[in-house]
mmCIF file of C-alpha atoms and ligand atoms in Angstrom:
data_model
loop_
_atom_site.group_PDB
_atom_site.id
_atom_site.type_symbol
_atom_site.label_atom_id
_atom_site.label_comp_id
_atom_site.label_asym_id
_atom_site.label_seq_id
_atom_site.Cartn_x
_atom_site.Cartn_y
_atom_site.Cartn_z
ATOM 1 C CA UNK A 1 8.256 6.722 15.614
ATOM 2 C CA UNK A 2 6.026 7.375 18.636
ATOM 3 C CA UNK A 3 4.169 4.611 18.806
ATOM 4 C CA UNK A 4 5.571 1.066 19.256
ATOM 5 C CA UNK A 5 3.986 -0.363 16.173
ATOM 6 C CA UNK A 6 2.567 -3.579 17.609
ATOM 7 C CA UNK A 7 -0.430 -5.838 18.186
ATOM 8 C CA UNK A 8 -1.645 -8.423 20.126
ATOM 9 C CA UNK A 9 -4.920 -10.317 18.863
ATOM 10 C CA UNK A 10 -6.838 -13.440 20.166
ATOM 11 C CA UNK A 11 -9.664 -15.453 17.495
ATOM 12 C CA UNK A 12 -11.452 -18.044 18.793
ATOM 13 C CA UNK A 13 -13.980 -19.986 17.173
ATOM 14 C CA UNK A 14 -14.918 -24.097 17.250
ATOM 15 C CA UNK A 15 -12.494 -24.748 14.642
ATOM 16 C CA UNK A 16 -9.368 -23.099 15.851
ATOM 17 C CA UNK A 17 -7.947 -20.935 18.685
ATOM 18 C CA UNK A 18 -5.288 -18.511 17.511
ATOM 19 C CA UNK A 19 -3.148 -15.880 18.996
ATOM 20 C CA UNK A 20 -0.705 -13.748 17.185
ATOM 21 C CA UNK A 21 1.488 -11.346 18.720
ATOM 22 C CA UNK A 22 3.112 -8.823 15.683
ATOM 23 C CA UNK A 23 5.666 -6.095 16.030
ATOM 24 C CA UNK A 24 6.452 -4.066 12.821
ATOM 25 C CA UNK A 25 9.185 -2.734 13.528
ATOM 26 C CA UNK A 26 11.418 -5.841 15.160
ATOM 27 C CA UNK A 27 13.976 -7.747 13.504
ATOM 28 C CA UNK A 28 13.067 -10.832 12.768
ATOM 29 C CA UNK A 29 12.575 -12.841 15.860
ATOM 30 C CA UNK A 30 10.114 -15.067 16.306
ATOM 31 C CA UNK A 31 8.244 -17.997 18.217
ATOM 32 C CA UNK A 32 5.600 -20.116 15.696
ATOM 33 C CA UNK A 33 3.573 -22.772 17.043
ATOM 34 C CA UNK A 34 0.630 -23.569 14.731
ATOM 35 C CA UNK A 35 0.623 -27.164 14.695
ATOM 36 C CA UNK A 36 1.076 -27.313 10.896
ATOM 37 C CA UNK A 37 5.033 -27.293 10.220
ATOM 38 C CA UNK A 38 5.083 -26.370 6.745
ATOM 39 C CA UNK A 39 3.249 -23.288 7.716
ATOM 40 C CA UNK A 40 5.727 -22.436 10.915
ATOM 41 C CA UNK A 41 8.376 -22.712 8.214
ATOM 42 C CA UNK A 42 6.801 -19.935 5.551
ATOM 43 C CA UNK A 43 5.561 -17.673 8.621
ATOM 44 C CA UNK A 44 9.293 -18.148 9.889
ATOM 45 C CA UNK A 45 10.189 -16.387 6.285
ATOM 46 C CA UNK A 46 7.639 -13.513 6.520
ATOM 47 C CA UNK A 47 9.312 -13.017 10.121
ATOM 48 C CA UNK A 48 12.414 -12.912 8.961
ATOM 49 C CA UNK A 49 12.732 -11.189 5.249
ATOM 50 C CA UNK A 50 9.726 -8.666 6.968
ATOM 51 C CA UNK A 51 12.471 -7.881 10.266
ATOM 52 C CA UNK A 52 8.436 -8.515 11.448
ATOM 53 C CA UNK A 53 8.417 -10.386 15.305
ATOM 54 C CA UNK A 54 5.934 -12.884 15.089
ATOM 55 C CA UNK A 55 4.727 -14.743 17.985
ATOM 56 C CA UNK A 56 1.879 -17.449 16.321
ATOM 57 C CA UNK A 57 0.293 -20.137 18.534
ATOM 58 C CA UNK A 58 -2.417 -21.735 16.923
ATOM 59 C CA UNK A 59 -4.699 -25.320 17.944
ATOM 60 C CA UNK A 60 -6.864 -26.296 15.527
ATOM 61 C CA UNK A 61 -8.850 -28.807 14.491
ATOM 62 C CA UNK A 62 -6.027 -30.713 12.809
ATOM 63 C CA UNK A 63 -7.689 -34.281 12.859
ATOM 64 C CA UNK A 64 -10.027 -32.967 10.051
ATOM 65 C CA UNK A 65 -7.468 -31.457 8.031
ATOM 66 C CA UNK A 66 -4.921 -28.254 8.364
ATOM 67 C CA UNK A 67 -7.548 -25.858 6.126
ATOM 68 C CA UNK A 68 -9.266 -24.552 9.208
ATOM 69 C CA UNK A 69 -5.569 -23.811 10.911
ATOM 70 C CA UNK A 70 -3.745 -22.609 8.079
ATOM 71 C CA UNK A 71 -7.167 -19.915 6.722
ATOM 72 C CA UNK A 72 -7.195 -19.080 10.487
ATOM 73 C CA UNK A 73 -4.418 -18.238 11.264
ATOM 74 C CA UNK A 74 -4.017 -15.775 7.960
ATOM 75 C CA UNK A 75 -7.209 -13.906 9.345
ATOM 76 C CA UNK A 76 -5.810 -13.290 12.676
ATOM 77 C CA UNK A 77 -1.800 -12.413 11.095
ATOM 78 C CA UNK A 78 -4.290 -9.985 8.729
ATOM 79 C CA UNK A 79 -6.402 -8.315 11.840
ATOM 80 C CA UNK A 80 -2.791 -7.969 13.687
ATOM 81 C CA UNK A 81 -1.178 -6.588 10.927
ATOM 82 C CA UNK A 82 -3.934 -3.810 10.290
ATOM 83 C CA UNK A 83 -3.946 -3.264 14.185
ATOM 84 C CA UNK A 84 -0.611 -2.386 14.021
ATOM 85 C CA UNK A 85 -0.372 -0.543 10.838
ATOM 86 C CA UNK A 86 -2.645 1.758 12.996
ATOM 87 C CA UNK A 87 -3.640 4.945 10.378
ATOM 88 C CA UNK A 88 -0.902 4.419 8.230
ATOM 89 C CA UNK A 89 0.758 7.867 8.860
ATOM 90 C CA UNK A 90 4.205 8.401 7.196
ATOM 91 C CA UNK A 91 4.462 4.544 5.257
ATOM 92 C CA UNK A 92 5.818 4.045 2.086
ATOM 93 C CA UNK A 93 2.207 2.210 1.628
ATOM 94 C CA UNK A 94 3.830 0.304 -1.704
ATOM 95 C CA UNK A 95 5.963 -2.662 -1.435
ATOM 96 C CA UNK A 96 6.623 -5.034 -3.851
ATOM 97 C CA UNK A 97 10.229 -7.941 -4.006
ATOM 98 C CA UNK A 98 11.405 -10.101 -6.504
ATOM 99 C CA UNK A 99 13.011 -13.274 -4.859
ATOM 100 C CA UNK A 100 14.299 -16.296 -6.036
ATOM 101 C CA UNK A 101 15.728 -19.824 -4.815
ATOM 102 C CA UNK A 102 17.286 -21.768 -7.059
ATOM 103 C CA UNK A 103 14.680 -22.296 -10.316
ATOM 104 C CA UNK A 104 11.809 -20.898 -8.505
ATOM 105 C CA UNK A 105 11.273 -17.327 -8.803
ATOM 106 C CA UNK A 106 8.669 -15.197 -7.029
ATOM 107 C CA UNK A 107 6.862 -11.567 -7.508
ATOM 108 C CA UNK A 108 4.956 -10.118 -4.513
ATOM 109 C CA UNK A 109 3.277 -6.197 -4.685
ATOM 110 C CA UNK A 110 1.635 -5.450 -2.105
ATOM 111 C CA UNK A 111 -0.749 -1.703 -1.369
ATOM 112 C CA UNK A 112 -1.892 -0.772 1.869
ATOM 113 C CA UNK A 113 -5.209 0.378 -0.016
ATOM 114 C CA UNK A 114 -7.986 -0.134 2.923
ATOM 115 C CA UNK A 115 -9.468 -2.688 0.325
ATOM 116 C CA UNK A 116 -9.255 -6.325 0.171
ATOM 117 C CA UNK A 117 -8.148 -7.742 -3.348
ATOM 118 C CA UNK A 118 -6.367 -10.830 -3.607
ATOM 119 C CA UNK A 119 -4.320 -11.540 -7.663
ATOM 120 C CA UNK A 120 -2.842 -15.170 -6.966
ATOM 121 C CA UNK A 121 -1.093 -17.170 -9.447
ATOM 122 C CA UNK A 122 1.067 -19.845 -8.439
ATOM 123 C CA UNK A 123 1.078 -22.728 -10.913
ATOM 124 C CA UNK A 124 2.192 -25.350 -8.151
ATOM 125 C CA UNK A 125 3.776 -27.984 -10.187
ATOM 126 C CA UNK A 126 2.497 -30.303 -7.435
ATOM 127 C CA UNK A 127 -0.766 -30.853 -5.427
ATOM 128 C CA UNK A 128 1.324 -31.852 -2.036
ATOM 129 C CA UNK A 129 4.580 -30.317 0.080
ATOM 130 C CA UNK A 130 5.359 -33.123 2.272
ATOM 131 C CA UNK A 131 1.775 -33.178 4.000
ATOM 132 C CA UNK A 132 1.015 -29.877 3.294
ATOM 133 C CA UNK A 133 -1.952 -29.406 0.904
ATOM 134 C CA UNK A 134 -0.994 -26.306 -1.858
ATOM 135 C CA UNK A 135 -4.449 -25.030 -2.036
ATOM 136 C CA UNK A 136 -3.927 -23.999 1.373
ATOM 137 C CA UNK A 137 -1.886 -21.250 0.177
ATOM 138 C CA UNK A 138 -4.391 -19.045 -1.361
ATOM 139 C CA UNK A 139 -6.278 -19.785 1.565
ATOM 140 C CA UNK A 140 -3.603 -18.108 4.012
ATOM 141 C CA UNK A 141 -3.705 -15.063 1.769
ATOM 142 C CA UNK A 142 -7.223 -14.764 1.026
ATOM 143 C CA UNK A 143 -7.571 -14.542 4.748
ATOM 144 C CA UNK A 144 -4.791 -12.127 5.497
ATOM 145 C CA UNK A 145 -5.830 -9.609 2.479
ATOM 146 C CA UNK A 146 -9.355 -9.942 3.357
ATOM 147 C CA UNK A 147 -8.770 -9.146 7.569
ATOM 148 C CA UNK A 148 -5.310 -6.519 6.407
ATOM 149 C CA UNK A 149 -7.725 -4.692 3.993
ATOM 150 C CA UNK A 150 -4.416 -4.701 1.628
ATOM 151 C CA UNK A 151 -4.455 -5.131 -2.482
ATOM 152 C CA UNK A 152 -1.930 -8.392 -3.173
ATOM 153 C CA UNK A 153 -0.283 -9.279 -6.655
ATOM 154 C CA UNK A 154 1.311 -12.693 -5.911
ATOM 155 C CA UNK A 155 2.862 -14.299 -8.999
ATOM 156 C CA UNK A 156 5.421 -17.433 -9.032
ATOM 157 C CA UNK A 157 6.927 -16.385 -12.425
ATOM 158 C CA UNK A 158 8.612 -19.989 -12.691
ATOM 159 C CA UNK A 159 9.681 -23.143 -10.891
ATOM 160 C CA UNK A 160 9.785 -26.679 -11.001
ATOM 161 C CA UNK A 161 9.939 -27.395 -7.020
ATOM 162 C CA UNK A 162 6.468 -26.739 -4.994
ATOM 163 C CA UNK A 163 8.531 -26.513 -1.784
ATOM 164 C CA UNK A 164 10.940 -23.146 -3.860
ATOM 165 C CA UNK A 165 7.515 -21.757 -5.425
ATOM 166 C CA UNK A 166 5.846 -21.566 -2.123
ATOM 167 C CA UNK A 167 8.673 -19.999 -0.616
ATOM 168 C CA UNK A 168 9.695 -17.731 -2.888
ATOM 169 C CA UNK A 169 6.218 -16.567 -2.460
ATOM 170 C CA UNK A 170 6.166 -16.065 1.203
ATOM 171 C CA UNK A 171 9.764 -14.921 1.349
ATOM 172 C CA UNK A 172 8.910 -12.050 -1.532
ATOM 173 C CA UNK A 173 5.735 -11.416 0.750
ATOM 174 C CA UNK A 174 7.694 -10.958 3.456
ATOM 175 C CA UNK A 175 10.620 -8.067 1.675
ATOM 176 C CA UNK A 176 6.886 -6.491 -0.134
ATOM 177 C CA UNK A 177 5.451 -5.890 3.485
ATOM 178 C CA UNK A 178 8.460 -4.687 4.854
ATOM 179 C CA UNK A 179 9.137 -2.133 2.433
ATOM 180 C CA UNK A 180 5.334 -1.125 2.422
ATOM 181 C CA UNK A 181 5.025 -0.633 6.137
ATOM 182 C CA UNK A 182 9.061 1.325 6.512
ATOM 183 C CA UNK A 183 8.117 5.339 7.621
ATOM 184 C CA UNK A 184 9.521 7.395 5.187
ATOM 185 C CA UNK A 185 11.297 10.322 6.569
ATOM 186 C CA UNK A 186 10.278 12.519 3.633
ATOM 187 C CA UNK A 187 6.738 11.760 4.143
ATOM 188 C CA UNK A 188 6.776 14.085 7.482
ATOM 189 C CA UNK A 189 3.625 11.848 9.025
ATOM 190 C CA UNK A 190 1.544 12.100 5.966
ATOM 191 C CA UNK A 191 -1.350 9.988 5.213
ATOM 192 C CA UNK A 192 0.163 8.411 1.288
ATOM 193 C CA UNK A 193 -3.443 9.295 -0.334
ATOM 194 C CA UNK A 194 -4.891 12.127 -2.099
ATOM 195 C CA UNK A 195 -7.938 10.909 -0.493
ATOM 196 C CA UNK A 196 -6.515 12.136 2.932
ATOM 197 C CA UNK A 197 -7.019 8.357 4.326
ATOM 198 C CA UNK A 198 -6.392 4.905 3.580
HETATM 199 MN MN1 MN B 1 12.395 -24.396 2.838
#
């Protein structure tokens, strides 16, 4: 690999100011500061099960609620992630992990297609993880597929804890990406696509 695979991007609008700094191909290191700890916690599993370096420092306007912050900062994690995909020369462009803790178990696929499509089912079994509102799950990955351009199959397949669904989730997103963005050797620098582009 030529290239250093990495990408820094800056988003600011009224709602939120967001910086991510993303390198592929690091191992795991990383420094998250969004202001919503629940989130810091599941970006600290894409980090580390994605050997992705994540540097995250988000403000946003928190004294509404985290929606803004945690959609936000899934856009800009999305736009950094394409940015340092780059043309997509020599991935695997298919990733997909099974992970479990404890009860909960987790299925994440995940295509580098150049289209945004977002399958999410995660039957949380409740509405709130210490103060952190479920719905703003989807939200995180609506805005990362959406900015990525990826296709995303997220299932929970079971679990009776909120806290092991959701990180199951981010966890399995975390082993899908890696294995979708690793060069394979055999692929010489190919473009994975009949189409000649992705
Ligand atoms: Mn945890």
């Amino acid at each position: 690999m030529s290239t250093p695979r990495v990408a820094e991007v800056t988003r600011n609008t009224n709602e939120t100011q967001i910086r991510v700094l993303l390198n592929l191909d690091g191992t795991g290191q990383q420094k998250l500061n969004t202001g919503v700890p629940f989130l810091d916690h599941m970006l600290d599993q894409i980090a580390r099960h994605g050997l992705i370096d994540l540097d995250i420092e988000a403000r946003g306007d928190l004294h509404i609620d985290a929606h803004h912050t945690v959609e936000d900062t899934g856009i800009t994690l999305g736009q950094a992630f394409a940015r340092a995909l780059g043309d997509k020369k020599g991935v695997r462009r298919y990733g997909h992990a099974y992970v479990p803790l404890d009860e909960a178990l987790s299925r994440v696929v995940v295509d580098f297609s150049g289209r945004p499509g977002l399958h999410f089912n995660v039957p949380f079994t409740r509405a709130m993880i210490g103060g952190f509102d479920v719905d703003l799950t989807r939200e995180f990955f609506q805005g990362f597929v959406n900015h990525a351009q990826v296709t995303l199959h997220i299932d929970n397949l079971r679990g009776d804890n909120a806290h092991h669904q959701c990180e199951t989730v981010f966890k399995a997103f975390g082993r899908a990406l890696r294995m979708a963005a690793e060069l394979d050797p055999r692929a010489a620098g190919t473009i994975p696509s009949t189409k000649g582009s992705l």
